[in-house]
PDB file of C-alpha atoms and ligand atoms in Angstrom:
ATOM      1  CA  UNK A   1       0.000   0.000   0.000  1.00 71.00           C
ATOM      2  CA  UNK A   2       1.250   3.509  -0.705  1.00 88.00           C
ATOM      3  CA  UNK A   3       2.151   5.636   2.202  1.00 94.00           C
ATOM      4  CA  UNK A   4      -1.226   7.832   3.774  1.00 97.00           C
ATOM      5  CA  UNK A   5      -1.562  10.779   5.168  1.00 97.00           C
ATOM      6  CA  UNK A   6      -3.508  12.517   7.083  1.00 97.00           C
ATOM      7  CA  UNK A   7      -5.745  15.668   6.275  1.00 97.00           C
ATOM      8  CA  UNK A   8      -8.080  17.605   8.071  1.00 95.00           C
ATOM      9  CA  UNK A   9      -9.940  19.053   5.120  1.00 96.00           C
ATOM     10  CA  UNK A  10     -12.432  17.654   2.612  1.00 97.00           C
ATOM     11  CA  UNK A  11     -11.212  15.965  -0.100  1.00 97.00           C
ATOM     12  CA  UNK A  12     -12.078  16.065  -3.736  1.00 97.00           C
ATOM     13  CA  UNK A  13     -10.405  14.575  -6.799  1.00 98.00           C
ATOM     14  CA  UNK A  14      -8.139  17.426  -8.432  1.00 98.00           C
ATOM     15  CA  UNK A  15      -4.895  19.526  -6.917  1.00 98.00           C
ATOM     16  CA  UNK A  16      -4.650  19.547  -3.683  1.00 98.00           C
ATOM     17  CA  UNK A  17      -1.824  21.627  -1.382  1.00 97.00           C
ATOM     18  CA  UNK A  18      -0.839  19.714   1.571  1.00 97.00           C
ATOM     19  CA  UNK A  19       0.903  21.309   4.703  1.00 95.00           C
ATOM     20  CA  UNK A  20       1.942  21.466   7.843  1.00 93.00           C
ATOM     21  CA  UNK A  21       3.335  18.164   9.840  1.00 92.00           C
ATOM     22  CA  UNK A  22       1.886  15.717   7.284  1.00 94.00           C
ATOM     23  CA  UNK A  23       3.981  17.448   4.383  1.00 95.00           C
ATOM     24  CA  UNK A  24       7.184  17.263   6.350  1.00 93.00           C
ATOM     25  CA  UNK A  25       6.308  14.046   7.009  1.00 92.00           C
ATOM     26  CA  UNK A  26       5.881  13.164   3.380  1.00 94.00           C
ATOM     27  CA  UNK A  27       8.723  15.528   1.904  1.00 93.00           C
ATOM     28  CA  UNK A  28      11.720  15.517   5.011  1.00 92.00           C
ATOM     29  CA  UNK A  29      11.028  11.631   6.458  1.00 92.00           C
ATOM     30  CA  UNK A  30       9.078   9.683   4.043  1.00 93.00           C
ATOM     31  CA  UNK A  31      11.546  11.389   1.120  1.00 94.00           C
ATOM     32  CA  UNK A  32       8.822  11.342  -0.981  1.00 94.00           C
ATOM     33  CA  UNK A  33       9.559  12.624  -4.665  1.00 94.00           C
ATOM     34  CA  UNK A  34       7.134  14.355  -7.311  1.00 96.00           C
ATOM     35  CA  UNK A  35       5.669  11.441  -9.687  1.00 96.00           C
ATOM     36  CA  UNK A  36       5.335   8.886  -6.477  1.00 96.00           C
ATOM     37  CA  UNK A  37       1.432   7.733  -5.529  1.00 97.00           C
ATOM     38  CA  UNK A  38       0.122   8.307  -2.195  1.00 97.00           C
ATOM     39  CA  UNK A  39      -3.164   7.808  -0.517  1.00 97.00           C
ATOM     40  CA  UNK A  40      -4.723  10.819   1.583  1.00 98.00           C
ATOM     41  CA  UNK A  41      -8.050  10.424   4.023  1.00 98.00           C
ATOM     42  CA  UNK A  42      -9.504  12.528   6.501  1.00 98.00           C
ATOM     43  CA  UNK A  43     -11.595  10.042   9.021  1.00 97.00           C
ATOM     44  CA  UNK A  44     -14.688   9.993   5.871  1.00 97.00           C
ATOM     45  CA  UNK A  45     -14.208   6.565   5.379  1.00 97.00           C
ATOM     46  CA  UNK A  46     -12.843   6.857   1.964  1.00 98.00           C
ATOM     47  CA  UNK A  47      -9.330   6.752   0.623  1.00 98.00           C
ATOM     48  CA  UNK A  48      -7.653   9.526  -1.768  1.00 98.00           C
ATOM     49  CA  UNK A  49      -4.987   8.452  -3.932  1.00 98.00           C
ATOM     50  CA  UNK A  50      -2.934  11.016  -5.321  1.00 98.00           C
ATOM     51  CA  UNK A  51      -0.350  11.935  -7.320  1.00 98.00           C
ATOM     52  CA  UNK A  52       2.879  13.791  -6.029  1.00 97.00           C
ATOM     53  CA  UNK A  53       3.223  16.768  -8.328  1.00 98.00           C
ATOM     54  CA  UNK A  54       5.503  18.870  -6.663  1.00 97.00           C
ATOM     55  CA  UNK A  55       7.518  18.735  -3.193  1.00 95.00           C
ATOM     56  CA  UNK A  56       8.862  21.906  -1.241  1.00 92.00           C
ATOM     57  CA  UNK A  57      10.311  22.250   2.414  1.00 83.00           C
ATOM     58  CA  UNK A  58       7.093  22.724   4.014  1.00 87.00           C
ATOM     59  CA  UNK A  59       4.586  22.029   1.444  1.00 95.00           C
ATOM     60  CA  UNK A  60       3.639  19.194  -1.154  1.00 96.00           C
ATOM     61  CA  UNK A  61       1.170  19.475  -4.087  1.00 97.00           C
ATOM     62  CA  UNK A  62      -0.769  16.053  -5.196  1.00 97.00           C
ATOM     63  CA  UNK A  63      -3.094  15.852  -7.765  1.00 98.00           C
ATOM     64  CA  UNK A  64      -5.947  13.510  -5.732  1.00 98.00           C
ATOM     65  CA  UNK A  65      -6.581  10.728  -8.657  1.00 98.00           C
ATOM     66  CA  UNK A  66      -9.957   8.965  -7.584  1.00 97.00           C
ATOM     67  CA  UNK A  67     -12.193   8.059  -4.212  1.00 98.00           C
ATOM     68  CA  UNK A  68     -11.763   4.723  -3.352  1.00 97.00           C
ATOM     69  CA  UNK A  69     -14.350   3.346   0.081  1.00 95.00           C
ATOM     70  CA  UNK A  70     -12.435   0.147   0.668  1.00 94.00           C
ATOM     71  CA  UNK A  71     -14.387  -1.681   3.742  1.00 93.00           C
ATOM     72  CA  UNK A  72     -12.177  -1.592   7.044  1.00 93.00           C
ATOM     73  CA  UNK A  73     -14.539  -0.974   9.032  1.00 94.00           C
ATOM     74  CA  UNK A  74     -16.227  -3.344  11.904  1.00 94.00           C
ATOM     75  CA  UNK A  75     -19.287  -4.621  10.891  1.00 93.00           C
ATOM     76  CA  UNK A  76     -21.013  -3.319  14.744  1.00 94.00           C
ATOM     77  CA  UNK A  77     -20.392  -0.572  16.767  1.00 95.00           C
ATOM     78  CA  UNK A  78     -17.988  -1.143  19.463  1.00 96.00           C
ATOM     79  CA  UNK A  79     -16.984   1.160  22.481  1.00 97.00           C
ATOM     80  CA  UNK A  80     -14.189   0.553  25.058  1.00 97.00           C
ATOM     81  CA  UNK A  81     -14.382   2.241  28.439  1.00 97.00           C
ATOM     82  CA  UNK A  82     -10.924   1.973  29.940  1.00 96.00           C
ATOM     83  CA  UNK A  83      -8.920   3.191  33.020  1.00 94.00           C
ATOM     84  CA  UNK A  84      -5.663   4.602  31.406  1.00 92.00           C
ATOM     85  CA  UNK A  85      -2.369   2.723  32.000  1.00 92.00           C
ATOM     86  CA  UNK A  86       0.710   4.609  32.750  1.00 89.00           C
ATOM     87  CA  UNK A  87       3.280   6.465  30.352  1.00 87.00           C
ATOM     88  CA  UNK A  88       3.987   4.381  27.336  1.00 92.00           C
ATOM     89  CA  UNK A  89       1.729   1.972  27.655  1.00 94.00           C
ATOM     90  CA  UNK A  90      -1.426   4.476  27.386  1.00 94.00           C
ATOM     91  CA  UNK A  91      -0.343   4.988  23.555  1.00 95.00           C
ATOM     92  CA  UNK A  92      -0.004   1.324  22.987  1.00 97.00           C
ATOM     93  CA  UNK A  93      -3.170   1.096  24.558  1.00 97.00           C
ATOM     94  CA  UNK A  94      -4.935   3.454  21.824  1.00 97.00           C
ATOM     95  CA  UNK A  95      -2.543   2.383  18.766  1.00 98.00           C
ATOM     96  CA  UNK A  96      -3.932  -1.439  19.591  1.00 98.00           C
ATOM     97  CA  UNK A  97      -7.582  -0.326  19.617  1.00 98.00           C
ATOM     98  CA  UNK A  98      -7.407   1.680  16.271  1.00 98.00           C
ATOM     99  CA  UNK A  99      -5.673  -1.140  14.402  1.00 98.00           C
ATOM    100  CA  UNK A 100      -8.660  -3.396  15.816  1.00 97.00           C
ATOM    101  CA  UNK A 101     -11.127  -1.256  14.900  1.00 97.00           C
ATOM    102  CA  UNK A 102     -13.085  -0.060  17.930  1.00 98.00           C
ATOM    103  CA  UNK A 103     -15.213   2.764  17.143  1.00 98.00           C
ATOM    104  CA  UNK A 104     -14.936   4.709  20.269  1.00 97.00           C
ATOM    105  CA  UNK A 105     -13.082   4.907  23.430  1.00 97.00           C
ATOM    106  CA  UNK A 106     -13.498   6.340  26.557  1.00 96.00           C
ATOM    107  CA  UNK A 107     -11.372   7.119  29.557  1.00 95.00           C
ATOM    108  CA  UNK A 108     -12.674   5.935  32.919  1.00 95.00           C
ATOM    109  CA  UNK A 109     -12.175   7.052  36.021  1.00 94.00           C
ATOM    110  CA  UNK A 110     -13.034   4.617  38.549  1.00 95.00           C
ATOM    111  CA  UNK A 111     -12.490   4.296  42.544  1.00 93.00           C
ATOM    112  CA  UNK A 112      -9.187   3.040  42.462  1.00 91.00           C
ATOM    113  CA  UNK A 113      -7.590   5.014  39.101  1.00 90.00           C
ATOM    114  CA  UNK A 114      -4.576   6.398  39.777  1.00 83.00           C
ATOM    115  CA  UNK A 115      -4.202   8.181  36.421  1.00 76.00           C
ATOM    116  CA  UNK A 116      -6.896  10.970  35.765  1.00 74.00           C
ATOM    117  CA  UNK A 117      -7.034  11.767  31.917  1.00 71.00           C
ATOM    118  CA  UNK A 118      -7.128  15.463  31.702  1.00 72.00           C
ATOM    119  CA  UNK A 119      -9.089  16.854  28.993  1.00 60.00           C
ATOM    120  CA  UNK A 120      -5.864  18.715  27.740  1.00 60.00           C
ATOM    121  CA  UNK A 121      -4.735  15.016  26.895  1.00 85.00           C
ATOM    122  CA  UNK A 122      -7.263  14.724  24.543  1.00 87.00           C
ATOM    123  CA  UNK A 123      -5.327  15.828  21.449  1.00 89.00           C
ATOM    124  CA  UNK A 124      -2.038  13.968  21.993  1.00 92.00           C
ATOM    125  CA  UNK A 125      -4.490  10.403  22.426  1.00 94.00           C
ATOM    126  CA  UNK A 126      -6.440  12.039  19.110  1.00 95.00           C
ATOM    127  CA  UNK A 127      -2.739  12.583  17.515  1.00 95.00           C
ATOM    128  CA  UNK A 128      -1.857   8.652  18.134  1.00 96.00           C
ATOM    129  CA  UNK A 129      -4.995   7.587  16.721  1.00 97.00           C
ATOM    130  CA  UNK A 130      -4.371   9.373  13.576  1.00 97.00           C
ATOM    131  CA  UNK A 131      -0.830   8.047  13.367  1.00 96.00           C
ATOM    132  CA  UNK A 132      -2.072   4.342  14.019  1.00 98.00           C
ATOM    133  CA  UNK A 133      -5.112   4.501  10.874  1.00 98.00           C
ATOM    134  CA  UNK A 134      -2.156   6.031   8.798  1.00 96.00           C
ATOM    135  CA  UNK A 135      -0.184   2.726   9.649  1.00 96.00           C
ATOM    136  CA  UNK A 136      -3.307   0.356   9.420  1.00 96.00           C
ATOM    137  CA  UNK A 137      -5.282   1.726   6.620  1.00 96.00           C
ATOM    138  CA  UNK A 138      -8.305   3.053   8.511  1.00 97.00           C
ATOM    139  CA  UNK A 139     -10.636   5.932   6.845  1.00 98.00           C
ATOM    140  CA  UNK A 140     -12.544   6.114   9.887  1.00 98.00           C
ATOM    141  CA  UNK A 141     -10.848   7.664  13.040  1.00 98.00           C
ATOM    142  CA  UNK A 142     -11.516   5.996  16.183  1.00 98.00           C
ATOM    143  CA  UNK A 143     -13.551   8.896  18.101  1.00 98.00           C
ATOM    144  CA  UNK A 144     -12.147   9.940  22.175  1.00 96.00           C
ATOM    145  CA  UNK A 145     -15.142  10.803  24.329  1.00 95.00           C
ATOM    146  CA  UNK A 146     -14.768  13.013  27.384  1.00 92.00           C
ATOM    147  CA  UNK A 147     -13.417  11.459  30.479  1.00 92.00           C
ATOM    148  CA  UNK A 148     -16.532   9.636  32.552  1.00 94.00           C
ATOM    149  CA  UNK A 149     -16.689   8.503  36.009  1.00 94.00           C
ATOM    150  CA  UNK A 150     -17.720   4.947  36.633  1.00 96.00           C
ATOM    151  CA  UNK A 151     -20.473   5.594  38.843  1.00 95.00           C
ATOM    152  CA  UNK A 152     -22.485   7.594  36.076  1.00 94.00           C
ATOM    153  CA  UNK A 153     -21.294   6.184  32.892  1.00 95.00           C
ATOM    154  CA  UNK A 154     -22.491   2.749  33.941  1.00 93.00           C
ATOM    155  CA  UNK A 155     -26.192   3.888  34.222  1.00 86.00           C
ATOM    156  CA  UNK A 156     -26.469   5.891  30.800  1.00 83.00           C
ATOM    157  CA  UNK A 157     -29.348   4.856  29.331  1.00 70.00           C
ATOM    158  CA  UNK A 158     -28.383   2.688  26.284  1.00 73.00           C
ATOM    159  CA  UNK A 159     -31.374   0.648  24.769  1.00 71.00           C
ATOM    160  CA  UNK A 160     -30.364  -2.045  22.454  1.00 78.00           C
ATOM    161  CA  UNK A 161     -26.959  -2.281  23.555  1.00 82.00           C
ATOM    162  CA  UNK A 162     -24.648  -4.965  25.176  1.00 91.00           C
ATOM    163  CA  UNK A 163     -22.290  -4.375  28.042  1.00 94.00           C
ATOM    164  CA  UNK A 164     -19.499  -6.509  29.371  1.00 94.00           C
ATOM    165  CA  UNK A 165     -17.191  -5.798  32.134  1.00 95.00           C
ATOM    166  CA  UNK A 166     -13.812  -7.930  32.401  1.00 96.00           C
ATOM    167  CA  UNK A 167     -13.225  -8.768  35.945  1.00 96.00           C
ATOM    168  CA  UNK A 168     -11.157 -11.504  37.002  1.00 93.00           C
ATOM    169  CA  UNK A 169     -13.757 -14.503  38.513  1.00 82.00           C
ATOM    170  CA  UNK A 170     -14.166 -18.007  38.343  1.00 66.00           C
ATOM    171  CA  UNK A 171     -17.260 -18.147  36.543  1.00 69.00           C
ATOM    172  CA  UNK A 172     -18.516 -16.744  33.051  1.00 69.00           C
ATOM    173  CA  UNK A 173     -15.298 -17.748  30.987  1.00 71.00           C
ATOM    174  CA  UNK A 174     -15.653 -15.231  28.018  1.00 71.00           C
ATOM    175  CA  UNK A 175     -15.629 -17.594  25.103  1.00 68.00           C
ATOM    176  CA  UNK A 176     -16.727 -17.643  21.684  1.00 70.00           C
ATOM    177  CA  UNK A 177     -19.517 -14.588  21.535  1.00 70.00           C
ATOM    178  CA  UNK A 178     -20.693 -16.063  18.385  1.00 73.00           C
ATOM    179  CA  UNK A 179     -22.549 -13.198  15.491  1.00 78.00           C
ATOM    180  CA  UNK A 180     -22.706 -10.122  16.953  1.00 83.00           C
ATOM    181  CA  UNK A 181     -25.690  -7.648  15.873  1.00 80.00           C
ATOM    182  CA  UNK A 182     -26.077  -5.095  17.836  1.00 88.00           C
ATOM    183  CA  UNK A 183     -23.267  -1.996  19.348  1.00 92.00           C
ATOM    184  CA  UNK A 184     -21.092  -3.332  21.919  1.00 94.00           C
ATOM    185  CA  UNK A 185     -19.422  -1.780  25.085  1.00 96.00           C
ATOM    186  CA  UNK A 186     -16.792  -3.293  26.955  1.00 96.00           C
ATOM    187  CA  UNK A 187     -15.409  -2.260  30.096  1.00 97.00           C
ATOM    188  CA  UNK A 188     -11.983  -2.707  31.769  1.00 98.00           C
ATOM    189  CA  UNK A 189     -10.763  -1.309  35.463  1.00 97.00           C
ATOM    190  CA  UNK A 190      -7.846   0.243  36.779  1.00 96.00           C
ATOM    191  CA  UNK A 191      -4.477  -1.564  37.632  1.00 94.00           C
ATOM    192  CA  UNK A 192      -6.613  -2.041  41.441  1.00 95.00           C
ATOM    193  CA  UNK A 193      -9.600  -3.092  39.637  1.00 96.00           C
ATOM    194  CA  UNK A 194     -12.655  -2.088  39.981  1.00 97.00           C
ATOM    195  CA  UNK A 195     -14.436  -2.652  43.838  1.00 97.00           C
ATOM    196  CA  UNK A 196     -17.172  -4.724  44.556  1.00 96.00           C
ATOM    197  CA  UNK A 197     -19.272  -1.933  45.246  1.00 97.00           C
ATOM    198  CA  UNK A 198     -18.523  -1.027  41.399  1.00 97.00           C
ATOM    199  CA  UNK A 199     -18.899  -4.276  39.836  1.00 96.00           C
ATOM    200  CA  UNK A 200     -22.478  -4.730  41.820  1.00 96.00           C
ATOM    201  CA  UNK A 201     -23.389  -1.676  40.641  1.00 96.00           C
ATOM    202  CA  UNK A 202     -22.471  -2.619  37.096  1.00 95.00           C
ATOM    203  CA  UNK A 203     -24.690  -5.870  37.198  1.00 93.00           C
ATOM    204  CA  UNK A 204     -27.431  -4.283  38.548  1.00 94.00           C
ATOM    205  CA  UNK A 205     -27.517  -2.122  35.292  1.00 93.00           C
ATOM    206  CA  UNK A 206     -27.267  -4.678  33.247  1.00 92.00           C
ATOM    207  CA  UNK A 207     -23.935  -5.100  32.352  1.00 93.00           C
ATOM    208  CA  UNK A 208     -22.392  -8.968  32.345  1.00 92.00           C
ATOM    209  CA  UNK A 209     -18.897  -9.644  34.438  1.00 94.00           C
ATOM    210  CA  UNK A 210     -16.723 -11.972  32.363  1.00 94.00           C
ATOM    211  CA  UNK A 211     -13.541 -13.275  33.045  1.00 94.00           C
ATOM    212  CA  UNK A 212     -10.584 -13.688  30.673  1.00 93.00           C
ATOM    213  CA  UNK A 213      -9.015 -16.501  32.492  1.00 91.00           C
ATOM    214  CA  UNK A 214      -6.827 -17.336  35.658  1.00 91.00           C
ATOM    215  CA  UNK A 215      -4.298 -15.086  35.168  1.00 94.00           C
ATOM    216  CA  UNK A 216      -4.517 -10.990  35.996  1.00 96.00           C
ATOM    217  CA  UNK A 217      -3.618  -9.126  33.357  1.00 97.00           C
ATOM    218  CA  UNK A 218      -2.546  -5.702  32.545  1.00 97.00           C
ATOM    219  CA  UNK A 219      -5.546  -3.107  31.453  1.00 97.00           C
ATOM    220  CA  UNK A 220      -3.987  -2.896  27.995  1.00 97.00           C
ATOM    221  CA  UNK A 221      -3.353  -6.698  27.641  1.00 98.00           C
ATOM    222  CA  UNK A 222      -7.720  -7.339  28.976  1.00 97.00           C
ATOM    223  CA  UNK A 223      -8.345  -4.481  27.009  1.00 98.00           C
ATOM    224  CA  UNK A 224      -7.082  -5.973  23.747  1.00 97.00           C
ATOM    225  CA  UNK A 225      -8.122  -9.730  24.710  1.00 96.00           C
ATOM    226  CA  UNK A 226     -11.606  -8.814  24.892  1.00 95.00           C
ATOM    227  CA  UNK A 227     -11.530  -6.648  22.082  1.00 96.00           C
ATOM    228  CA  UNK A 228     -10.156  -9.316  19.698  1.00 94.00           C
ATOM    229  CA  UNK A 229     -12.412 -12.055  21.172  1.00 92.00           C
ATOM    230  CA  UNK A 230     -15.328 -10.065  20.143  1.00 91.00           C
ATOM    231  CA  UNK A 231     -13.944  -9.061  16.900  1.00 91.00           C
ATOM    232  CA  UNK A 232     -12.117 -12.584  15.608  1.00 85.00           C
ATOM    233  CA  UNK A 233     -15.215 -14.155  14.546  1.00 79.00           C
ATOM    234  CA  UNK A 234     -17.164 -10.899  13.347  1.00 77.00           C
ATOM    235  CA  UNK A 235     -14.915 -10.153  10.179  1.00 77.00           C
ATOM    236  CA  UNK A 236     -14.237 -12.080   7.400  1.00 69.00           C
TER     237      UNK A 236
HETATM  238  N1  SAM B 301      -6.254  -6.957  41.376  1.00 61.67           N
HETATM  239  C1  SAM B 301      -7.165  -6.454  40.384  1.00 61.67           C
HETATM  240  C2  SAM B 301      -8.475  -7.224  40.404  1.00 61.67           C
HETATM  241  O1  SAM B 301      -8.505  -8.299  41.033  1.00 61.67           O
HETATM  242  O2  SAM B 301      -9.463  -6.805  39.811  1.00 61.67           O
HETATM  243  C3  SAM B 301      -6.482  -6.563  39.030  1.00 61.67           C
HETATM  244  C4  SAM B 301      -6.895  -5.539  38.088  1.00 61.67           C
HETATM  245  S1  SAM B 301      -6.311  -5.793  36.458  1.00 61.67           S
HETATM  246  C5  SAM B 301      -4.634  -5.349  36.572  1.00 61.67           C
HETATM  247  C6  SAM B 301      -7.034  -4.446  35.575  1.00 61.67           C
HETATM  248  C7  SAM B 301      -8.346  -4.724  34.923  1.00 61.67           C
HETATM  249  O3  SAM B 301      -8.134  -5.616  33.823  1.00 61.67           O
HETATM  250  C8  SAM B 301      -9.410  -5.381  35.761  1.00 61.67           C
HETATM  251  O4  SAM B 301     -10.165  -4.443  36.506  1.00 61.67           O
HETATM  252  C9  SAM B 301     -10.269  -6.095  34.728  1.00 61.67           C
HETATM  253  O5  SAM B 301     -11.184  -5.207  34.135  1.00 61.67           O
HETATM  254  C10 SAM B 301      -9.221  -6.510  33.702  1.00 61.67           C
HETATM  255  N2  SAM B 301      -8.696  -7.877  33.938  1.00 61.67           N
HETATM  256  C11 SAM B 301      -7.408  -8.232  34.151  1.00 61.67           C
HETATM  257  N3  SAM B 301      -7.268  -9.580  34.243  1.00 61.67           N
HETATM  258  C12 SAM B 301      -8.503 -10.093  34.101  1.00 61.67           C
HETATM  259  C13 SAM B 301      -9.034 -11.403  34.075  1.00 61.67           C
HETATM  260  N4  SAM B 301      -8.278 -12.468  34.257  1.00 61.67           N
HETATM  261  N5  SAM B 301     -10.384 -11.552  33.876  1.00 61.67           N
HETATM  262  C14 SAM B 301     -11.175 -10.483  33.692  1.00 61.67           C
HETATM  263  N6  SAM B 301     -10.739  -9.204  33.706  1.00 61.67           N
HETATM  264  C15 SAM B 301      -9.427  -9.005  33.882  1.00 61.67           C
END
C-alpha cells in the first residue's frame, strides 16, 4: 500500500496543497519525490490516492486521482471504556484499539484510578490515533469521548446495547460470543480493579462480568483480549 496521510480538510479529486506536519512528514522523512502515488483520508471513510506533483520544504502538491471506500470498518459498533495505563503503555493502549477497529473509546475514572485523563490530553491520544489509521489503513478515526466517572457512565441509558465488564472470577469464561448484531461496550478497570461496590453496581444495570481466564492481566493486555475475542469471529 502507498504511504497515507492525514488531512483535516475535505477531499475532492483534483490539486490539492498539503501542509503542515503531514507534508514534512511526506517531503523531510518519508523522502517522498514528485511522480510517487500516495493515498490521503480525513476520518470519511474513503481513501484519496494522489499523485505527487511537486515537493517543497514545508509544502507538497498532489493531484488527488480517484475516491476509493475500501471496507475496514467493523461490521457493529464497538466502544471501550478503559482506566488509562501509565506512560507508554497508554499509547499502545490506543494504537492497539485503532488497528482493531473499535469505534470509540473512553477514559474511565473509577475508585481506584490512579491516572486521571485530563481533557488537555485529549489531542495527543487524538494525535496517536491518527498516526495508528495512517499505519493500518483506517478511513474512519476511532472517536475519544470526554473522560466519565464509573459511577455515572455505567447507568447511561443505552437501549439495544450490550455491556461486558472484564473482571477476574471463576465463573462466566468469556468464550466464543458467536454473530454479533447489535453496538457493543466493553469495560476494563484500573491496575486495582474495579471494587465490589462497582462491579455490583455494574450488574445491577445490566452489564455482564466476564472473566478472561486465571491469570490478571494488565488493562492494555484485557483491554485488547476482549476486544479481539469479540472481533475474531465478526470479520471475514
Ligand atoms: N487486582 C485487580 C483485580 O482483582 O481486579 C487486578 C486488576 S487488572 C490489573 C485491571 C483490569 O483488567 C481489571 O479491573 C479487569 O477489568 C481486567 N482484567 C485483568 N485480568 C482479568 C481477568 N483475568 N479476567 C477479567 N478481567 C481481567
Amino acid at each position: 500500500m502507498s504511504e497515507r496521510f492525514y488531512v483535516n480538510l475535505p477531499l475532492v479529486p483534483g490539486p490539492f496543497l498539503l501542509e503542515g506536519p503531514e507534508a514534512h512528514h511526506l517531503a523531510a522523512v518519508s523522502r517522498i519525490r514528485a511522480g510517487a502515488e500516495v493515498r490521503l483520508f480525513n476520518g470519511d471513510g474513503r481513501e484519496y490516492p494522489a499523485r505527487v506533483t511537486h515537493v517543497a520544504k514545508r509544502e507538497v502538491s498532489v493531484e488527488i486521482l480517484r475516491v476509493e471506500a475500501p471496507a475496514r470498518e467493523l461490521p457493529f459498533t464497538l466502544e471501550v471504556a478503559a482506566s488509562m495505563p501509565k506512560g507508554d503503555r497508554a499509547q499502545f493502549l490506543i494504537e492497539k484499539l485503532t488497528e482493531l477497529g473499535v469505534t470509540t473509546f473512553v477514559p474511565l475514572v473509577c475508585h481506584r484510578s490512579n491516572v486521571h485523563p485530563r481533557e488537555s490530553k485529549r489531542e495527543k491520544l487524538e494525535r496517536w490515533v491518527i498516526e495508528a489509521s495512517k499505519q493500518c489503513g483506517r478511513n474512519v478515526l476511532m472517536r475519544i469521548e470526554d473522560v466519565a466517572e464509573w459511577q455515572s457512565y455505567v447507568s447511561r441509558l443505552e437501549v439495544d446495547k450490550m455491556r461486558i465488564l472484564a473482571h477476574p472470577c471463576k465463573e462466566k469464561k468469556i468464550g466464543n460470543p458467536g454473530a454479533i448484531s447489535r453496538p457493543l461496550t466493553l469495560a476494563i478497570g484500573p491496575e486495582g480493579g474495579f471494587t465490589e461496590d462497582e462491579v455490583a453496581l455494574g450488574v445491577a444495570s445490566g452489564w455482564e462480568t466476564v472473566s478472561l481466564g486465571p491469570r490478571i492481566l494488565r488493562v492494555e493486555t484485557a483491554a485488547l483480549v476482549l476486544v479481539a475475542a469479540v472481533t475474531s469471529c465478526n470479520e471475514s
